Coordinates of N, CA and C in Angstrom, one line a residue:
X8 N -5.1 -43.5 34.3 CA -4.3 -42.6 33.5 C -5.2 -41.6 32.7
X9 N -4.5 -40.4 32.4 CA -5.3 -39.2 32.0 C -5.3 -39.6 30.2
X10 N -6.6 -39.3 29.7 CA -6.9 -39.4 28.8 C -6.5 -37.8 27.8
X11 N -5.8 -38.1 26.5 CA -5.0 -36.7 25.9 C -6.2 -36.0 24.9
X12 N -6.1 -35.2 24.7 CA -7.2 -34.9 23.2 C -6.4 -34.2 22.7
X13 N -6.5 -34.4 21.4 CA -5.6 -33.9 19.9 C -6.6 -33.4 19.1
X14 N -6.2 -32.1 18.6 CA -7.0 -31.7 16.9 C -6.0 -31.8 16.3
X15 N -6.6 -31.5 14.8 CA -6.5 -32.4 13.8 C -7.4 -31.0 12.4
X16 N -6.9 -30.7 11.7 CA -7.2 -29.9 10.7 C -7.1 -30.8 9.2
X17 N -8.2 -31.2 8.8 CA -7.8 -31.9 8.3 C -8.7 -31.3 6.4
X18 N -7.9 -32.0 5.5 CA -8.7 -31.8 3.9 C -9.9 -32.7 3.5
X19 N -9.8 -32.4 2.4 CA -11.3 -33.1 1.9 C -10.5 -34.7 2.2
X20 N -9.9 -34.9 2.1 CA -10.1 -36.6 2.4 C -8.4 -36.9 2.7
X21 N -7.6 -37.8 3.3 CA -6.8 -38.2 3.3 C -5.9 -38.5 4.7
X22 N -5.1 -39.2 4.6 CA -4.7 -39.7 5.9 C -3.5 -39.3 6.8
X23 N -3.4 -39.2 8.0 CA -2.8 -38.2 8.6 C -1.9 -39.1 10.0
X24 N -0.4 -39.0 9.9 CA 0.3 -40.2 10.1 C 0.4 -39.5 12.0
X25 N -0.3 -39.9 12.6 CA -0.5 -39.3 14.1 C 0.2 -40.3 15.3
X26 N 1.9 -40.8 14.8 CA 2.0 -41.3 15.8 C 3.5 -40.7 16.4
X27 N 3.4 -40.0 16.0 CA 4.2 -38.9 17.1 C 3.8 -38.5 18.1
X28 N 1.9 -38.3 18.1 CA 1.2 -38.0 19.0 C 1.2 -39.1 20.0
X29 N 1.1 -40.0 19.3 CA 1.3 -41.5 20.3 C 2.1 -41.3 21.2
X30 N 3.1 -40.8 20.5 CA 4.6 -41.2 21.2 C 4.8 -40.2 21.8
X31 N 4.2 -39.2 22.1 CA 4.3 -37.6 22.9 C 3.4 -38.3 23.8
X32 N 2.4 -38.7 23.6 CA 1.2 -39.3 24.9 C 1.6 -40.5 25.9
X33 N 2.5 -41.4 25.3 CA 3.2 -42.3 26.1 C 4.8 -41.6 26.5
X34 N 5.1 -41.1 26.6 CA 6.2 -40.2 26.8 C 6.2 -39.1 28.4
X35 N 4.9 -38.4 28.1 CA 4.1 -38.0 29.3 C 3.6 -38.8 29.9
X36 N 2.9 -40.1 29.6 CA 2.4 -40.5 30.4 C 3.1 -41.4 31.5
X37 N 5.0 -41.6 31.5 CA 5.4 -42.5 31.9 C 5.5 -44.0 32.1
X38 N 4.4 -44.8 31.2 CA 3.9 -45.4 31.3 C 5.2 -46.1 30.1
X39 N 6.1 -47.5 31.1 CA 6.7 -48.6 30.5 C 6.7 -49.4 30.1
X40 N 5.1 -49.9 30.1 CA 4.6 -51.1 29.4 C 3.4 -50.8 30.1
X41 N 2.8 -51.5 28.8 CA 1.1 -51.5 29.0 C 0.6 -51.6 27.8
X42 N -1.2 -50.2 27.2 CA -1.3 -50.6 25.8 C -1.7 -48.9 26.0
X43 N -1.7 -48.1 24.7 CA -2.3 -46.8 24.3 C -3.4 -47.0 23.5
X44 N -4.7 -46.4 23.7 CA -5.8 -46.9 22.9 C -5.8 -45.4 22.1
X45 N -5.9 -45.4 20.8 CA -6.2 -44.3 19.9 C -7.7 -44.4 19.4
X46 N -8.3 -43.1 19.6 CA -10.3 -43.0 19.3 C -10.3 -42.2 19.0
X47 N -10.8 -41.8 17.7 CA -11.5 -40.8 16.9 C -12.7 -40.3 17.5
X48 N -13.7 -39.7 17.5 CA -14.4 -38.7 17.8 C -15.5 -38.9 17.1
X49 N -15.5 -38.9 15.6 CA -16.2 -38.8 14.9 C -16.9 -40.1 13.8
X50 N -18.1 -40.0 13.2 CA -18.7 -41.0 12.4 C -18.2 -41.1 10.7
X51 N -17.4 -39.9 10.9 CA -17.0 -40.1 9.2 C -15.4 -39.9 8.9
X52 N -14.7 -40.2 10.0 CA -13.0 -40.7 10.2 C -12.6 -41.1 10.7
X53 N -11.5 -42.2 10.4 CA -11.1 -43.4 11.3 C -9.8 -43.4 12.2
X54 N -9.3 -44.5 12.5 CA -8.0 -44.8 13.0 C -7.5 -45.9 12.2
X55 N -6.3 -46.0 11.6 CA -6.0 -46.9 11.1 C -4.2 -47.4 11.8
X56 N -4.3 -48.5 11.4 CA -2.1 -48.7 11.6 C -2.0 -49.4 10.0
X57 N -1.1 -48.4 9.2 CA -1.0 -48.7 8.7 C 0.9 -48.8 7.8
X58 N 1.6 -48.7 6.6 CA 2.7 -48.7 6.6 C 3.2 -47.0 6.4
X59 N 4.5 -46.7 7.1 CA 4.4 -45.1 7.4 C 5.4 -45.1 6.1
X60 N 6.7 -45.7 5.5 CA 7.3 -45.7 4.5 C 7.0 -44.8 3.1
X61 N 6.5 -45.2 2.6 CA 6.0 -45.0 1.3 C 4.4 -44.5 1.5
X62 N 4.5 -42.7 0.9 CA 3.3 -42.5 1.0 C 2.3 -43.0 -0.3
X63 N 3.0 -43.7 -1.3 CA 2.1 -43.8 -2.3 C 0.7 -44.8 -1.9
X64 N 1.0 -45.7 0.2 CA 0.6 -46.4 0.4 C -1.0 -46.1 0.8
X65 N -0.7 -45.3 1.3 CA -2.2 -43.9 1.7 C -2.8 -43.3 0.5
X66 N -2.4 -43.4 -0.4 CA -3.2 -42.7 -2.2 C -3.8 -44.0 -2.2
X67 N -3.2 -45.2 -2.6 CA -3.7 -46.3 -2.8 C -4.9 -46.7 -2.0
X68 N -4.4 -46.6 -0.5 CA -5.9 -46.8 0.5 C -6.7 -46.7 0.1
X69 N -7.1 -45.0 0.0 CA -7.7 -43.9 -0.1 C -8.8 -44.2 -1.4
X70 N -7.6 -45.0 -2.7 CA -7.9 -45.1 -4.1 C -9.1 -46.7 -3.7
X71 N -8.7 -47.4 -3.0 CA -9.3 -48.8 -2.6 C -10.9 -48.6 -1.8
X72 N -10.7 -47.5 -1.4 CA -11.7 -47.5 -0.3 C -12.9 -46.4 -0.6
X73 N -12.5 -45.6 -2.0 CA -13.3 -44.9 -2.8 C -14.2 -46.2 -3.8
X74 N -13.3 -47.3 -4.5 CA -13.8 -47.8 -5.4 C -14.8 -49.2 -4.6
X75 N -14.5 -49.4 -3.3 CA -15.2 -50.3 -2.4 C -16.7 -49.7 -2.2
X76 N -16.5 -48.1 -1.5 CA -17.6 -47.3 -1.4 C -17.8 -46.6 -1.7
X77 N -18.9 -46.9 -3.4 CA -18.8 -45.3 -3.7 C -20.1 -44.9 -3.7
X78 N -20.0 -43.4 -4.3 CA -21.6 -42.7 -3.9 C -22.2 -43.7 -4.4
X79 N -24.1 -44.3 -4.2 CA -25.0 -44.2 -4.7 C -26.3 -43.5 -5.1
X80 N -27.1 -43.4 -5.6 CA -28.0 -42.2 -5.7 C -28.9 -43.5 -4.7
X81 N -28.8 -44.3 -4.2 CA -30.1 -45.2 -3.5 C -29.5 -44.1 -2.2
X82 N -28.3 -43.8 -1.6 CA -28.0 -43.4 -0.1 C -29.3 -42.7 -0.1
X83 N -30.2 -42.5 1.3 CA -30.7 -41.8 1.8 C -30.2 -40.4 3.0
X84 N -29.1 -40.5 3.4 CA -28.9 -40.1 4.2 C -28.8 -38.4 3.8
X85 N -29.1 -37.5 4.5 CA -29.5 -35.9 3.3 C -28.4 -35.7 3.6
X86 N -27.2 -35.3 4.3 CA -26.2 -34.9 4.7 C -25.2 -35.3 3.2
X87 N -25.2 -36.3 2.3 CA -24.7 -37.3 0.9 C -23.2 -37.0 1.6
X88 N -23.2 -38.0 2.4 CA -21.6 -38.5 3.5 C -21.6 -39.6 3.1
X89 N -22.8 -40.7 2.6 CA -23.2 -41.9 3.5 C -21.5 -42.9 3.0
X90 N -21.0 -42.5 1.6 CA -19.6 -42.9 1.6 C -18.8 -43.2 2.7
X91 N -18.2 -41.6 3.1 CA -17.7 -41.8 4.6 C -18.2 -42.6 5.8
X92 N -19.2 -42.9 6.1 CA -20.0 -42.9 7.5 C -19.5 -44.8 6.8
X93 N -19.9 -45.1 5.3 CA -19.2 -46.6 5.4 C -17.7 -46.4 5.5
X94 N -16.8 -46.2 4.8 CA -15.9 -46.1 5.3 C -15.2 -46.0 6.7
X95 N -15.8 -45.1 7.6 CA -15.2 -45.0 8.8 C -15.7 -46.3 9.3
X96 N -16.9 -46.7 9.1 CA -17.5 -48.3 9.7 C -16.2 -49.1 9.4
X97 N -16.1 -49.1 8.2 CA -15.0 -49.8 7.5 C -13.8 -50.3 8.4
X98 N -12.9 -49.0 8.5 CA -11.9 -48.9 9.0 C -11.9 -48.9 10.5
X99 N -12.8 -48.1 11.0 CA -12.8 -48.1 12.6 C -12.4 -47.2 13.2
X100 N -13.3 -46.5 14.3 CA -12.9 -45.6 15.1 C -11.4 -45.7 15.8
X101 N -11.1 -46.7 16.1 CA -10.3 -46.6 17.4 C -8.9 -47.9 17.0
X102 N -7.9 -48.1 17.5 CA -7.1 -48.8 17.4 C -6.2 -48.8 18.9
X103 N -6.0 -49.7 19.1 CA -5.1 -50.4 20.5 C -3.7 -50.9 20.1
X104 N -2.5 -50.3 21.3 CA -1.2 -50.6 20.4 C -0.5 -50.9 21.8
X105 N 0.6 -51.9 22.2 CA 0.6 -52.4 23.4 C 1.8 -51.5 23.4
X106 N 2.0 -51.4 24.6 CA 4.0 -50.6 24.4 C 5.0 -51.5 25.6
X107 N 5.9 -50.9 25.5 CA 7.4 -51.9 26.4 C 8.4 -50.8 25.6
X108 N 9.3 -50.6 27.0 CA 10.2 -49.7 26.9 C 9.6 -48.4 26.8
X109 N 8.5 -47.9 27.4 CA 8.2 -46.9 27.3 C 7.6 -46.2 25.9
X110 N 7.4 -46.9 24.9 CA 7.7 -46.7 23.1 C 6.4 -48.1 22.5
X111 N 6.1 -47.5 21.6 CA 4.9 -48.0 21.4 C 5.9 -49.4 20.1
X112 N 5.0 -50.6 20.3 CA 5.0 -52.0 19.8 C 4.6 -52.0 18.4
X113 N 5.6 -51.1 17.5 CA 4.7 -50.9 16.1 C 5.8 -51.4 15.4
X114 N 6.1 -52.0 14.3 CA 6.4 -53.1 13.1 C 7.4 -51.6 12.4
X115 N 8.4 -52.8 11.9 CA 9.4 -51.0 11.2 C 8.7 -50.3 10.2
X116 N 7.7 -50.8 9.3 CA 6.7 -49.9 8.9 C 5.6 -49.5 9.1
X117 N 5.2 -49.4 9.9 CA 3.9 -49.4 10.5 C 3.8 -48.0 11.4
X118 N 2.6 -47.0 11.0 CA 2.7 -45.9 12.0 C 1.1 -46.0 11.9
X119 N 0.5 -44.9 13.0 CA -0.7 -44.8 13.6 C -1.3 -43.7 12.0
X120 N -2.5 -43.8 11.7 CA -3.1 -42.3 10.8 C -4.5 -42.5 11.4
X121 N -4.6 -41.2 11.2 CA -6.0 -40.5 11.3 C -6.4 -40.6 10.1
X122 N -7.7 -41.1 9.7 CA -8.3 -41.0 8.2 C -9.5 -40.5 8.0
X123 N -9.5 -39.2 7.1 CA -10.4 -38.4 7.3 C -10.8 -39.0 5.8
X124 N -12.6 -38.8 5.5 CA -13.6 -38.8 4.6 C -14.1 -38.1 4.5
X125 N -14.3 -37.3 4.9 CA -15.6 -35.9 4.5 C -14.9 -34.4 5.2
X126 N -13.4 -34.3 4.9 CA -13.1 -32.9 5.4 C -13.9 -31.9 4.3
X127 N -13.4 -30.6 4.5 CA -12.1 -30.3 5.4 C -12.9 -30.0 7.0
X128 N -12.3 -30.3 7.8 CA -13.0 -30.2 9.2 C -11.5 -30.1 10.0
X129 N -12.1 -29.8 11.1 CA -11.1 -29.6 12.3 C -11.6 -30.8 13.1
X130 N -11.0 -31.8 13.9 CA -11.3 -33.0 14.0 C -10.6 -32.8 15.7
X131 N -11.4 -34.3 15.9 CA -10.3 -34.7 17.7 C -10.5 -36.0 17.7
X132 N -8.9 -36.4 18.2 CA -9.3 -37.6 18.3 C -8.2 -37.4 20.3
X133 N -8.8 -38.9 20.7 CA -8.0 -39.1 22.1 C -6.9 -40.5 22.5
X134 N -6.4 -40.2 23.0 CA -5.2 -41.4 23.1 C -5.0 -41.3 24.8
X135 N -5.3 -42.7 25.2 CA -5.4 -43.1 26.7 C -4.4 -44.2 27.0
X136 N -3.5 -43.5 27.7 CA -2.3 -44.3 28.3 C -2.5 -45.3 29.5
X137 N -2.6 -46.9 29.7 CA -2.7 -47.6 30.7 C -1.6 -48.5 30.7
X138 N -1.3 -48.6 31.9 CA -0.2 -49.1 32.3 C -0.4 -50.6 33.2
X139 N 0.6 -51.6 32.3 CA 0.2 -52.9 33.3 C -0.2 -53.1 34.5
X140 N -1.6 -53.8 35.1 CA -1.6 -53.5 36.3 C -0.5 -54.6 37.1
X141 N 0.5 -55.4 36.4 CA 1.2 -55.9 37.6 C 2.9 -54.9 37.8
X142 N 2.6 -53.7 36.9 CA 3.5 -52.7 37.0 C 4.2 -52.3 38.3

C-alpha cells in the first residue's frame, strides 16, 4: 500500500488533532481491516492518541510535559530545542491504529494529534495503509 504525506503548519507549540487525515488515508486506501501506522518526520514532534473531547486535555498535556522537561542551562545542544528533542523522545514519533470496517479502531474519545515542540514550522508527517494479509 501507498504510503500518504501530510503537511502540517504548525505554532510555537501545541497539538494538532490529525485523524481525519487518518480517516481520508484509509478511506482511499480501501483497505477493510488491517492497521494504519502514523510517523512524524521530525526529532522535535510527536504522534500521540490521545482524548479528542475536551480541549482543555491538550493545554494540560502540553502544561505536563513542559513541567517534566524543562529548559536547563546544563543542555548542550546549540540549537536550545534540547526540551523538545526530550519530549518528542518522550512521546514518540509514530503510532499504530488497527482498523475493521474500513474506519480506524479508536475509543469514543480518543483521536490521532500531531505534537509540535519547537514551531512554528511547517511539518510532514506519513500515514501507511496495510491491509490484512489473509484479506
Amino acid at each position: 500500500m501507498k504510503t500518504k504525506e501530510y503537511t502540517l503548519r504548525t505554532d510555537r507549540e501545541g497539538m494538532y488533532n490529525i485523524t481525519a487525515s487518518l480517516c481520508e488515508a484509509i478511506r482511499e486506501s480501501g483497505v477493510q481491516s488491517g492497521i494504519a501506522v502514523i510517523c512524524c518526520l521530525h526529532t522535535t514532534a510527536g504522534i500521540t492518541i490521545n482524548e479528542n473531547a475536551d480541549p482543555d486535555v491538550q493545554h494540560d498535556l502540553l502544561l505536563g510535559l513542559a513541567a517534566a522537561f524543562p529548559d536547563r542551562p546544563q543542555f548542550r545542544h546549540a540549537e536550545g530545542n534540547s526540551t523538545a528533542h526530550l519530549k518528542c523522545s518522550y512521546v514518540g514519533a509514530s503510532q499504530t491504529v488497527l482498523i475493521e470496517g474500513g474506519k480506524p479502531l479508536l475509543g469514543t474519545w480518543q483521536g490521532v494529534y500531531f505534537c509540535e515542540f519547537d514551531g512554528p514550522r511547517t511539518r510532514r508527517y506519513l500515514i501507511k495503509v496495510l491491509e490484512d494479509s489473509d484479506q
